[in-house]
Coordinates of C-alpha atoms in Angstrom, one line a residue:
Chain A
M6 CA 0.3 -0.2 0.1
K7 CA 1.1 3.3 -0.8
D8 CA 2.2 5.5 1.9
S9 CA -0.1 8.8 1.0
I10 CA -1.8 10.2 -2.9
R11 CA -2.5 13.2 -4.4
I12 CA -5.9 13.9 -5.9
A13 CA -5.6 16.9 -7.6
S14 CA -8.9 19.1 -8.4
G15 CA -8.9 19.4 -12.2
Q16 CA -12.2 21.4 -12.2
G17 CA -15.0 22.9 -9.9
F18 CA -17.7 23.8 -12.2
W19 CA -18.9 23.8 -16.1
G20 CA -17.8 26.1 -17.2
D21 CA -14.3 26.7 -15.2
L22 CA -10.2 27.6 -16.2
I23 CA -10.1 25.5 -18.8
D24 CA -6.3 25.0 -18.4
A25 CA -6.7 24.0 -14.5
P26 CA -6.5 20.5 -15.7
V27 CA -4.1 20.6 -17.8
N28 CA -2.1 23.0 -15.0
Q29 CA -2.7 20.4 -12.3
V30 CA -1.1 17.5 -14.7
K31 CA 1.6 18.9 -15.8
N32 CA 3.3 21.1 -13.3
G33 CA 4.0 18.8 -10.1
P34 CA 3.4 15.6 -9.0
I35 CA 0.4 13.2 -8.6
D36 CA -1.4 10.2 -8.6
Y37 CA -5.3 11.0 -9.5
L38 CA -7.2 13.7 -10.6
M39 CA -10.6 15.1 -10.2
M40 CA -13.2 16.6 -11.4
D41 CA -16.6 17.8 -10.6
F42 CA -18.7 19.4 -14.0
L43 CA -22.5 19.3 -12.4
A44 CA -24.5 21.2 -10.7
E45 CA -28.0 21.0 -9.9
V46 CA -29.3 22.4 -12.8
T47 CA -26.4 21.6 -15.5
M48 CA -28.0 17.9 -16.6
S49 CA -31.0 19.8 -16.9
I50 CA -28.8 21.6 -19.3
M51 CA -26.9 18.3 -21.3
Q52 CA -30.6 17.1 -21.0
K53 CA -31.8 19.9 -23.5
Q54 CA -28.7 19.4 -25.9
K55 CA -29.5 15.9 -26.2
L56 CA -32.7 16.1 -27.3
R57 CA -31.2 17.3 -29.9
D58 CA -28.3 15.7 -31.0
P59 CA -28.5 12.3 -29.5
N60 CA -24.7 12.0 -29.2
L61 CA -24.3 15.2 -27.1
G62 CA -25.1 15.9 -23.6
Y63 CA -21.9 15.4 -21.1
A64 CA -19.7 18.2 -20.1
R65 CA -18.1 19.1 -23.9
D66 CA -15.2 20.8 -22.4
L67 CA -14.1 17.8 -21.4
P68 CA -12.3 15.3 -24.5
G69 CA -10.8 18.2 -25.6
Q70 CA -9.4 18.5 -21.9
M71 CA -8.4 15.4 -22.0
K72 CA -6.6 14.9 -25.3
K73 CA -4.1 17.9 -23.6
I74 CA -3.8 15.2 -21.1
L75 CA -3.7 11.9 -22.7
P76 CA 0.4 11.2 -23.3
D77 CA 0.9 11.7 -19.7
I78 CA -1.8 10.5 -18.2
M79 CA -0.6 7.8 -20.1
E80 CA 3.5 7.9 -19.7
K81 CA 2.8 9.4 -15.7
D82 CA -0.1 6.3 -14.8
I83 CA -2.7 9.6 -13.5
K84 CA -5.8 8.1 -13.3
V85 CA -9.2 10.4 -13.8
I86 CA -12.1 10.6 -12.0
T87 CA -15.0 12.8 -13.2
N88 CA -18.8 13.5 -13.3
G89 CA -18.6 15.3 -16.4
G90 CA -20.3 12.3 -18.7
G91 CA -23.6 14.6 -17.1
V92 CA -26.6 12.6 -19.2
N93 CA -25.0 10.8 -22.0
P94 CA -22.0 9.0 -20.5
I95 CA -21.0 6.8 -24.0
A96 CA -21.2 9.3 -25.7
C97 CA -18.3 10.9 -23.5
R98 CA -16.5 7.6 -23.4
E99 CA -16.4 8.0 -27.3
A100 CA -15.4 10.8 -27.4
I101 CA -12.4 10.3 -25.4
F102 CA -12.0 7.3 -27.6
E103 CA -11.8 9.4 -30.4
A104 CA -9.3 11.8 -29.0
A105 CA -6.4 9.3 -28.2
R106 CA -7.3 7.3 -31.3
E107 CA -6.5 10.5 -33.1
L108 CA -3.2 10.8 -30.6
G109 CA -1.9 7.3 -31.8
I110 CA -2.4 6.5 -27.7
T111 CA -3.5 2.6 -26.7
G112 CA -4.2 1.1 -24.4
L113 CA -6.4 2.6 -22.5
K114 CA -8.6 1.2 -20.9
V115 CA -12.3 3.9 -19.6
G116 CA -14.6 3.2 -17.0
V117 CA -18.2 4.0 -17.3
V118 CA -20.6 4.3 -14.2
L119 CA -24.6 4.0 -15.2
G120 CA -28.1 4.1 -13.5
D121 CA -28.0 6.9 -11.9
D122 CA -30.5 8.3 -15.1
I123 CA -33.9 7.3 -13.5
L124 CA -35.7 9.2 -16.4
M125 CA -37.5 6.6 -18.5
R126 CA -38.1 4.8 -14.8
I127 CA -40.2 7.1 -13.3
D128 CA -43.8 6.0 -14.5
D129 CA -42.8 2.5 -13.3
L130 CA -41.6 3.6 -9.6
I131 CA -44.0 5.6 -8.9
A132 CA -46.5 2.3 -10.5
E133 CA -44.0 0.9 -7.3
G134 CA -45.0 3.0 -4.7
I135 CA -42.3 5.2 -4.9
P136 CA -43.9 8.9 -4.6
L137 CA -40.7 10.4 -5.5
L138 CA -41.8 13.0 -2.2
N139 CA -40.7 17.0 -3.1
M140 CA -38.1 17.2 0.2
E141 CA -38.9 21.6 0.3
T142 CA -42.9 20.3 0.1
K143 CA -43.8 17.2 -0.1
Q144 CA -45.4 17.3 -3.6
P145 CA -45.5 14.2 -5.0
I146 CA -43.8 14.4 -8.7
S147 CA -46.4 12.5 -10.3
E148 CA -47.9 16.9 -10.4
I149 CA -45.0 17.3 -12.4
R150 CA -44.8 14.2 -14.4
D151 CA -45.2 15.8 -17.7
R152 CA -43.3 18.2 -17.9
I153 CA -40.0 16.3 -15.9
V154 CA -36.8 17.4 -17.9
S155 CA -34.3 14.9 -16.4
A156 CA -33.6 12.8 -12.9
N157 CA -31.0 12.0 -12.0
V158 CA -29.8 9.3 -8.7
Y159 CA -26.8 11.3 -6.4
F160 CA -24.2 7.6 -6.5
G161 CA -21.2 7.5 -4.2
A162 CA -18.0 6.5 -4.4
F163 CA -17.7 2.9 -4.6
P164 CA -19.2 2.5 -8.2
I165 CA -16.3 4.8 -9.1
V166 CA -13.7 2.2 -6.8
E167 CA -15.4 -1.1 -9.1
A168 CA -13.7 0.8 -12.5
L169 CA -10.6 1.1 -10.6
Q170 CA -10.5 -2.4 -9.4
K171 CA -11.4 -3.1 -13.6
G172 CA -8.5 -1.6 -13.9
A173 CA -10.0 2.4 -15.3
H174 CA -7.6 5.1 -16.3
I175 CA -10.3 7.3 -16.7
V176 CA -13.4 7.1 -15.0
I177 CA -16.7 9.3 -16.0
T178 CA -20.5 9.5 -14.9
G179 CA -23.4 11.0 -14.8
R180 CA -24.7 12.5 -11.7
T181 CA -21.9 11.2 -8.9
T182 CA -21.9 13.1 -5.3
D183 CA -18.3 15.4 -6.0
T184 CA -17.6 14.6 -3.0
G185 CA -17.2 10.7 -4.1
L186 CA -14.5 11.7 -6.7
T187 CA -12.4 12.0 -4.2
L188 CA -13.8 9.7 -1.8
A189 CA -13.2 7.3 -4.3
P190 CA -9.4 6.6 -5.2
M191 CA -8.9 6.3 -1.4
I192 CA -10.5 3.7 -0.8
H193 CA -9.5 2.0 -4.3
E194 CA -5.9 3.0 -2.5
F195 CA -6.2 2.0 0.8
G196 CA -9.0 -0.8 1.1
W197 CA -10.7 1.5 3.4
A198 CA -14.5 -0.5 4.3
K199 CA -17.3 0.0 3.4
D200 CA -18.7 1.3 7.1
D201 CA -15.1 1.9 8.5
W202 CA -17.4 5.4 9.3
N203 CA -14.1 7.9 10.1
K204 CA -12.5 7.1 6.7
M205 CA -15.7 7.1 4.3
A206 CA -17.0 10.8 6.6
A207 CA -12.7 11.9 6.4
G208 CA -13.0 11.5 2.6
T209 CA -15.8 13.4 2.9
V210 CA -14.1 16.3 3.6
A211 CA -11.7 16.4 1.1
G212 CA -13.8 16.2 -1.4
H213 CA -15.7 18.9 -0.6
I214 CA -12.9 20.4 -0.2
L215 CA -12.1 19.5 -3.4
E216 CA -14.7 19.8 -5.6
C217 CA -15.3 24.0 -6.0
G218 CA -11.4 23.6 -8.0
G219 CA -9.6 27.3 -6.8
Q220 CA -12.1 28.4 -3.5
A221 CA -10.3 26.4 -1.2
S222 CA -7.1 28.1 -2.7
G223 CA -7.7 31.4 -2.4
G224 CA -9.7 31.5 -5.3
N225 CA -13.0 34.4 -3.7
F226 CA -10.8 34.3 0.1
L227 CA -13.2 36.7 1.8
G228 CA -10.8 37.1 4.7
D229 CA -8.0 38.6 3.7
W230 CA -8.5 38.9 0.0
K231 CA -5.7 41.3 -0.8
S232 CA -3.1 38.6 0.9
V233 CA -3.7 36.4 -1.9
P234 CA -0.5 35.7 -4.1
D235 CA -0.5 36.0 -8.4
L236 CA -4.5 34.2 -8.6
A237 CA -3.8 35.3 -11.9
N238 CA -1.4 31.7 -11.8
I239 CA -3.5 30.6 -9.0
G240 CA -2.6 27.5 -8.9
F241 CA -5.7 24.0 -7.4
P242 CA -5.8 21.9 -4.5
I243 CA -4.6 19.3 -4.5
A244 CA -4.7 17.4 -1.2
E245 CA -2.8 14.6 0.3
A246 CA -4.0 11.2 1.5
R247 CA -3.7 8.6 3.6
P248 CA -4.4 5.3 4.9
D249 CA -5.5 6.7 8.8
G250 CA -7.9 8.7 6.6
T251 CA -5.6 11.8 6.9
F252 CA -4.7 14.2 4.9
T253 CA -3.5 17.0 4.2
I254 CA -4.4 20.1 1.2
T255 CA -2.4 21.7 -0.6
K256 CA -0.9 23.0 -4.2
H257 CA 1.4 22.6 -6.2
E258 CA 5.5 24.7 -6.4
G259 CA 5.6 28.5 -7.9
T260 CA 1.3 28.4 -8.8
G261 CA -0.4 31.6 -7.4
G262 CA -2.8 31.8 -4.5
L263 CA -3.3 30.8 -1.3
V264 CA -4.1 27.3 1.5
S265 CA -3.6 28.6 4.5
V266 CA -6.6 27.3 7.4
A267 CA -8.8 30.8 6.7
T268 CA -9.1 30.0 2.7
V269 CA -10.1 26.5 4.0
S270 CA -12.3 27.1 6.2
E271 CA -14.6 28.6 4.3
Q272 CA -14.3 26.2 1.8
L273 CA -16.0 23.8 4.7
L274 CA -18.7 26.2 5.2
Y275 CA -19.4 26.8 1.9
E276 CA -23.1 25.3 0.9
I277 CA -23.2 23.0 4.1
G278 CA -26.7 22.8 6.2
D279 CA -26.6 21.4 10.2
P280 CA -22.4 20.1 10.1
K281 CA -23.0 17.2 11.9
D282 CA -24.9 15.8 9.3
Y283 CA -23.9 16.4 5.9
I284 CA -25.5 13.6 4.3
T285 CA -24.0 10.9 1.5
P286 CA -24.6 8.2 -0.6
D287 CA -21.1 6.4 1.9
C288 CA -21.9 8.4 4.9
I289 CA -23.1 11.1 7.5
A290 CA -19.6 13.4 7.9
D291 CA -19.9 15.3 11.2
F292 CA -18.5 18.7 10.1
T293 CA -17.9 20.2 13.8
S294 CA -15.1 17.1 14.0
I295 CA -13.1 18.9 11.4
Q296 CA -9.5 19.6 12.9
L297 CA -7.2 21.8 11.0
E298 CA -3.7 22.1 11.6
Q299 CA -1.6 24.4 9.1
E300 CA 1.8 22.4 8.3
A301 CA 4.1 24.6 6.3
D302 CA 3.4 27.1 4.1
N303 CA 0.6 26.2 1.4
R304 CA 0.0 23.0 4.0
V305 CA -3.2 22.7 6.3
K306 CA -3.6 19.2 8.1
V307 CA -6.9 17.6 8.3
H308 CA -7.8 14.9 11.0
G309 CA -9.6 14.3 13.5
V310 CA -12.7 13.9 11.2
T311 CA -15.7 11.2 11.8
G312 CA -19.1 9.7 10.8
L313 CA -22.1 8.1 10.5
P314 CA -23.1 4.9 8.9
E315 CA -24.6 5.4 5.7
T316 CA -28.6 6.2 5.3
E317 CA -31.2 3.8 3.0
F318 CA -31.4 6.8 0.3
Y319 CA -30.3 7.7 -2.3
K320 CA -30.9 12.0 -3.5
V321 CA -32.8 12.6 -6.4
S322 CA -32.6 15.5 -8.9
A323 CA -34.7 15.9 -11.1
S324 CA -35.8 19.2 -13.0
Y325 CA -38.6 20.3 -14.8
S326 CA -40.2 23.1 -16.8
D327 CA -41.2 25.9 -15.2
G328 CA -42.1 28.9 -17.7
Y329 CA -39.9 30.7 -19.2
S330 CA -38.3 34.5 -18.0
A331 CA -36.1 36.8 -19.4
A332 CA -34.3 39.9 -17.9
G333 CA -32.5 43.3 -19.4
T334 CA -30.5 46.4 -18.2
L335 CA -30.5 50.0 -19.0
T336 CA -28.2 52.4 -17.9
Y337 CA -29.2 56.0 -16.2
A338 CA -25.6 59.4 -16.0
W339 CA -25.6 61.5 -13.1
P340 CA -27.9 63.8 -12.2
E341 CA -30.6 61.5 -10.3
A342 CA -29.5 58.4 -11.9
Y343 CA -31.0 57.0 -9.2
E344 CA -34.6 58.8 -9.4
K345 CA -34.3 57.8 -13.5
A346 CA -34.0 54.6 -13.4
K347 CA -36.5 54.1 -10.3
A348 CA -39.2 56.8 -13.3
A349 CA -37.7 54.3 -15.9
D350 CA -39.4 50.9 -14.0
A351 CA -42.4 52.7 -12.8
I352 CA -42.9 53.8 -16.7
L353 CA -42.5 50.1 -18.3
R354 CA -44.6 48.1 -15.7
K355 CA -46.8 50.5 -16.1
R356 CA -46.8 49.9 -20.1
F357 CA -46.5 46.8 -18.6
Q358 CA -50.6 47.1 -17.0
N359 CA -51.6 48.7 -20.4
L360 CA -50.6 46.2 -22.6
G361 CA -52.3 43.5 -20.3
L362 CA -48.8 40.5 -19.8
E363 CA -49.7 38.7 -17.1
F364 CA -46.0 37.8 -14.8
D365 CA -45.6 35.5 -12.7
E366 CA -43.3 37.9 -11.1
I367 CA -40.9 41.9 -11.7
R368 CA -38.2 42.7 -10.4
S369 CA -35.9 45.6 -11.0
E370 CA -33.3 46.2 -9.4
Y371 CA -30.4 49.3 -9.0
L372 CA -27.3 47.9 -9.9
G373 CA -23.5 49.4 -8.4
L374 CA -26.5 50.8 -5.3
N375 CA -27.8 47.8 -3.6
S376 CA -28.6 44.8 -5.5
S377 CA -26.8 42.8 -3.2
H378 CA -28.1 44.4 0.2
G379 CA -30.6 45.2 -0.7
P380 CA -32.0 46.9 2.1
L381 CA -28.4 47.2 4.1
A382 CA -27.3 48.9 2.0
P383 CA -27.1 52.6 2.9
I384 CA -28.0 55.1 -0.8
P385 CA -25.6 58.1 -1.5
D386 CA -26.4 61.7 -1.7
D387 CA -26.0 61.8 -5.9
I388 CA -25.1 59.0 -7.9
N389 CA -22.7 59.0 -10.6
E390 CA -24.9 56.1 -12.6
V391 CA -27.2 53.5 -12.1
V392 CA -28.0 50.4 -14.0
L393 CA -31.4 49.1 -14.1
R394 CA -31.8 45.4 -14.1
I395 CA -35.4 44.1 -14.8
G396 CA -36.2 40.5 -14.7
V397 CA -39.7 38.9 -15.1
R398 CA -41.2 35.8 -15.2
G399 CA -44.4 33.2 -16.6
K400 CA -45.9 30.4 -18.0
N401 CA -47.1 33.3 -20.6
R402 CA -44.2 32.5 -23.2
E403 CA -45.5 35.3 -25.5
H404 CA -46.0 37.7 -22.5
V405 CA -42.5 37.4 -22.1
A406 CA -40.7 37.5 -25.3
R407 CA -43.2 40.8 -25.1
F408 CA -41.0 42.7 -22.2
G409 CA -38.4 41.8 -23.7
S410 CA -39.0 44.6 -27.2
E411 CA -40.3 46.9 -24.5
L412 CA -37.1 47.7 -22.7
A413 CA -35.1 49.4 -25.5
P414 CA -38.1 51.6 -26.7
L415 CA -37.0 53.4 -22.8
I416 CA -33.6 55.2 -24.6
L417 CA -36.3 57.8 -26.8
T418 CA -39.7 57.6 -24.8
G419 CA -38.2 57.7 -21.1
P420 CA -36.5 59.7 -19.2
P421 CA -32.8 61.2 -20.4
S422 CA -28.8 60.5 -20.6
V423 CA -29.9 56.5 -20.5
T424 CA -27.3 54.1 -22.3
G425 CA -25.8 50.7 -22.2
F426 CA -28.4 48.4 -24.2
A427 CA -26.4 46.5 -26.1
G428 CA -27.8 43.1 -27.1
G429 CA -30.7 43.0 -29.2
R430 CA -33.4 43.0 -27.2
P431 CA -34.0 40.5 -24.4
K432 CA -34.9 36.2 -25.1
P433 CA -37.4 35.0 -22.9
S434 CA -35.1 31.7 -21.8
D435 CA -37.2 28.2 -20.1
V436 CA -37.0 27.8 -16.1
I437 CA -35.9 24.8 -14.9
A438 CA -37.3 24.7 -12.2
Y439 CA -34.8 22.0 -9.1
W440 CA -37.1 19.0 -8.0
P441 CA -35.0 17.1 -4.9
A442 CA -35.9 14.4 -3.3
L443 CA -35.4 10.7 -2.1
I444 CA -35.3 7.2 -3.7
P445 CA -34.8 3.8 -1.8
K446 CA -31.2 2.4 -2.5
S447 CA -32.2 -0.8 -3.1
A448 CA -34.4 0.7 -6.2
V449 CA -31.4 1.7 -8.3
T450 CA -28.6 -0.1 -9.4
P451 CA -25.5 1.0 -10.2
Q452 CA -23.2 -0.5 -13.2
V453 CA -19.6 -0.6 -14.3
V454 CA -18.0 -0.9 -18.2
V455 CA -14.9 -0.6 -18.7
E456 CA -13.9 -0.4 -22.5
E457 CA -10.5 -0.7 -23.8
V458 CA -9.3 1.5 -26.9
Chain B
M13 CA -16.3 45.9 32.4
A14 CA -15.6 48.7 28.5
T15 CA -17.4 47.0 25.7
K16 CA -16.7 49.0 21.6
K17 CA -19.1 48.9 19.1
I18 CA -17.7 47.5 15.9
L19 CA -18.6 45.7 12.1
L20 CA -18.9 42.8 13.0
L21 CA -16.5 42.7 9.2
D22 CA -13.0 43.8 12.3
I23 CA -13.2 40.0 13.3
A24 CA -14.8 37.8 11.5
H25 CA -14.5 36.7 8.4
A26 CA -17.4 34.7 5.7
R27 CA -18.6 32.2 2.9
S28 CA -21.4 32.0 1.1
G29 CA -23.6 30.1 -1.0
D30 CA -27.3 28.7 -2.1
K31 CA -29.0 25.5 -1.1
G32 CA -32.5 25.6 -2.8
D33 CA -34.2 29.2 -1.8
A34 CA -31.8 29.4 1.1
G35 CA -29.1 31.1 1.3
N36 CA -26.0 30.1 3.7
V37 CA -23.7 31.4 5.4
G38 CA -20.7 30.9 7.5
V39 CA -18.9 32.9 9.7
I40 CA -15.2 33.0 11.1
A41 CA -13.6 34.7 13.8
R42 CA -10.6 36.0 12.2
D43 CA -9.4 35.1 15.8
P44 CA -10.1 32.1 18.6
K45 CA -10.3 35.0 21.1
F46 CA -13.4 36.0 18.8
Y47 CA -15.6 32.6 18.5
P48 CA -17.3 33.7 22.3
V49 CA -17.3 36.5 20.9
I50 CA -19.3 36.5 17.3
S51 CA -21.1 33.3 18.5
R52 CA -22.8 34.7 22.1
E53 CA -24.1 38.2 19.2
L54 CA -24.9 36.6 16.4
T55 CA -29.0 35.2 17.6
I56 CA -30.6 34.5 15.4
E57 CA -33.2 36.7 16.6
R58 CA -30.1 39.4 15.9
V59 CA -29.6 37.6 12.4
K60 CA -33.1 38.0 11.2
K61 CA -33.6 41.3 12.0
H62 CA -30.2 42.3 9.8
F63 CA -31.8 40.0 7.1
E64 CA -35.2 42.1 6.8
G65 CA -36.3 42.9 3.3
I66 CA -33.8 40.0 2.5
C67 CA -34.2 37.5 4.0
F68 CA -38.4 35.7 5.0
G69 CA -38.4 32.8 6.4
P70 CA -36.4 30.8 9.4
V71 CA -32.4 30.9 10.4
E72 CA -31.2 27.8 11.0
R73 CA -28.6 28.4 13.5
Y74 CA -25.1 26.5 14.3
E75 CA -22.4 25.9 15.8
L76 CA -18.6 24.6 15.0
P77 CA -15.7 25.5 17.6
N78 CA -13.4 23.5 15.8
L79 CA -13.6 26.4 13.1
N80 CA -14.3 28.9 15.5
A81 CA -17.1 29.3 13.4
L82 CA -20.6 30.0 12.9
N83 CA -23.0 28.9 9.6
F84 CA -26.2 29.8 9.4
L85 CA -28.7 28.9 6.8
L86 CA -31.8 31.8 5.5
H87 CA -34.6 30.8 4.2
N88 CA -36.5 31.9 1.5
S89 CA -33.9 34.5 0.8
L90 CA -33.3 34.3 -2.9
G91 CA -36.3 35.0 -5.5
G92 CA -37.1 30.8 -5.2
G93 CA -33.8 29.8 -5.7
G94 CA -30.6 28.8 -7.9
T95 CA -32.9 27.9 -11.2
V96 CA -35.9 30.0 -10.9
S97 CA -34.8 33.6 -8.8
L98 CA -34.0 36.8 -10.9
K99 CA -32.5 37.6 -8.8
N100 CA -29.0 39.3 -9.9
D101 CA -27.7 37.0 -6.9
A102 CA -29.4 34.5 -7.9
Q103 CA -26.9 31.6 -5.4
G104 CA -26.7 34.4 -2.1
K105 CA -22.6 34.5 -2.8
T106 CA -22.8 38.4 -1.4
L107 CA -24.9 37.4 1.5
S108 CA -21.3 36.6 3.4
S109 CA -20.7 41.1 3.1
A110 CA -24.1 41.3 3.8
M111 CA -23.9 39.5 7.7
L112 CA -20.4 41.0 7.7
R113 CA -22.5 45.0 8.0
M114 CA -23.9 43.7 11.1
E115 CA -21.9 46.0 14.0
I116 CA -22.3 44.8 16.4
E117 CA -20.4 44.8 20.8
V118 CA -16.3 43.6 21.0
E119 CA -14.8 43.8 24.7
E120 CA -12.1 46.8 24.2
D121 CA -9.6 44.9 25.6
L122 CA -9.9 42.0 23.1
L123 CA -9.0 44.6 20.6
T124 CA -5.6 45.3 21.5

């Protein structure tokens, strides 16, 4: 058994720094590269792309990124684990195989985790007595049955472990937890038992730290943001994991950014609820047990993590169509910029009324003034300029489209010294709402397929 | 003991994000000696009052003394949540610095 393995974060979301995985592979030693692409709505976007083209539906940056690193990962025996397969991990694998062929690489084994996509099984599941109640509203999913766009189960680390055991160099999953991508190589390398809950929790905490890429190594750091060096060349975080469940967060030598107790603490608190009850398919991690220690510059040791047994449920992330929305902006300049922007907003709303446009919501915000902090932001006397941002949401697509046509005319028919209307009329876009639910683990079985090119 | 009014920003940093229509705000003491201060000052009631006009639901509060930190869930704060919301900050990314605008009382000898 290895004394330690280095697991590098290569991507924090779909749209992150394209070359981050390349830098992680080329700037220093690593054993594993984990790449998280999926936010709550990403699967619904991918599902729509797959409907338009059956060869799409995965993170399209991924094959290009893999092409840049394939020679290195084969030479240095670096394993890649990613959930960028989205709703079409097989097509993603084929695109990566194609890249390998173009490079003349042979012997590349790619593992794919399937079985998370339950879109086609919804009616059967309802018939079997699994109502997929919305975790927030407690409504059964049957109420939005005809509007469902995507439905996926969050798998954990173990299907990935199976693929690694079968010799995969790259493991592509659909909806797998961000944390499972990091926990899996620890289980695989160190032979941790499934019911060693403290170890499962330790790997899960490491995953939570890595899953947002640069946000653990100095990005978006509010502590003392000016003290973070060279963000232009930020090094993404790396977890140096050890068999005893302790690990050290660091980054490659010579890269920018900062790994400190403060930057890691901020990431640990990101998007959590009850810290004693961090539930994943693999365990329940207790974030109040985490101990941090600055070992050296840009090295933070994490230890003491405890956990509790897994629950009997997987989480389901479904999405459904819920009308249309559009938003646009206009910039008003001094003098009386704020008054003008408010007057323009009132004129617009009156015109919507005259036209009989119906919306579920109209929201006006004043960017540069108080759109972020609302009533907490003091309003200065006579501001230099302000951006009116107005958005609408409704069930009627025509009404939302008409909203888009009403914005530009304000330039010639509203308050003066207005500009900044670029990019044409705001177009209606589909509103995709999120439906979180639970499903008994017994109702779903992950499948693992490993193929070689 | 003499106390002084300061901004939470002076003794704490924070990070925020979204969980559905709830914003999560983690607040971390800049020095362990300030953890008892933020723990005492940032009650559910005061945080709820601070976010009046932003947070329209209940506030949950959790303690992480191991990280000298508190975590808050501000329910019904994001205009329907990340996918539906019309807010410029639909994911609650700036709730962190909004929290740090709070004025709190600190013992003067802790500040030296």
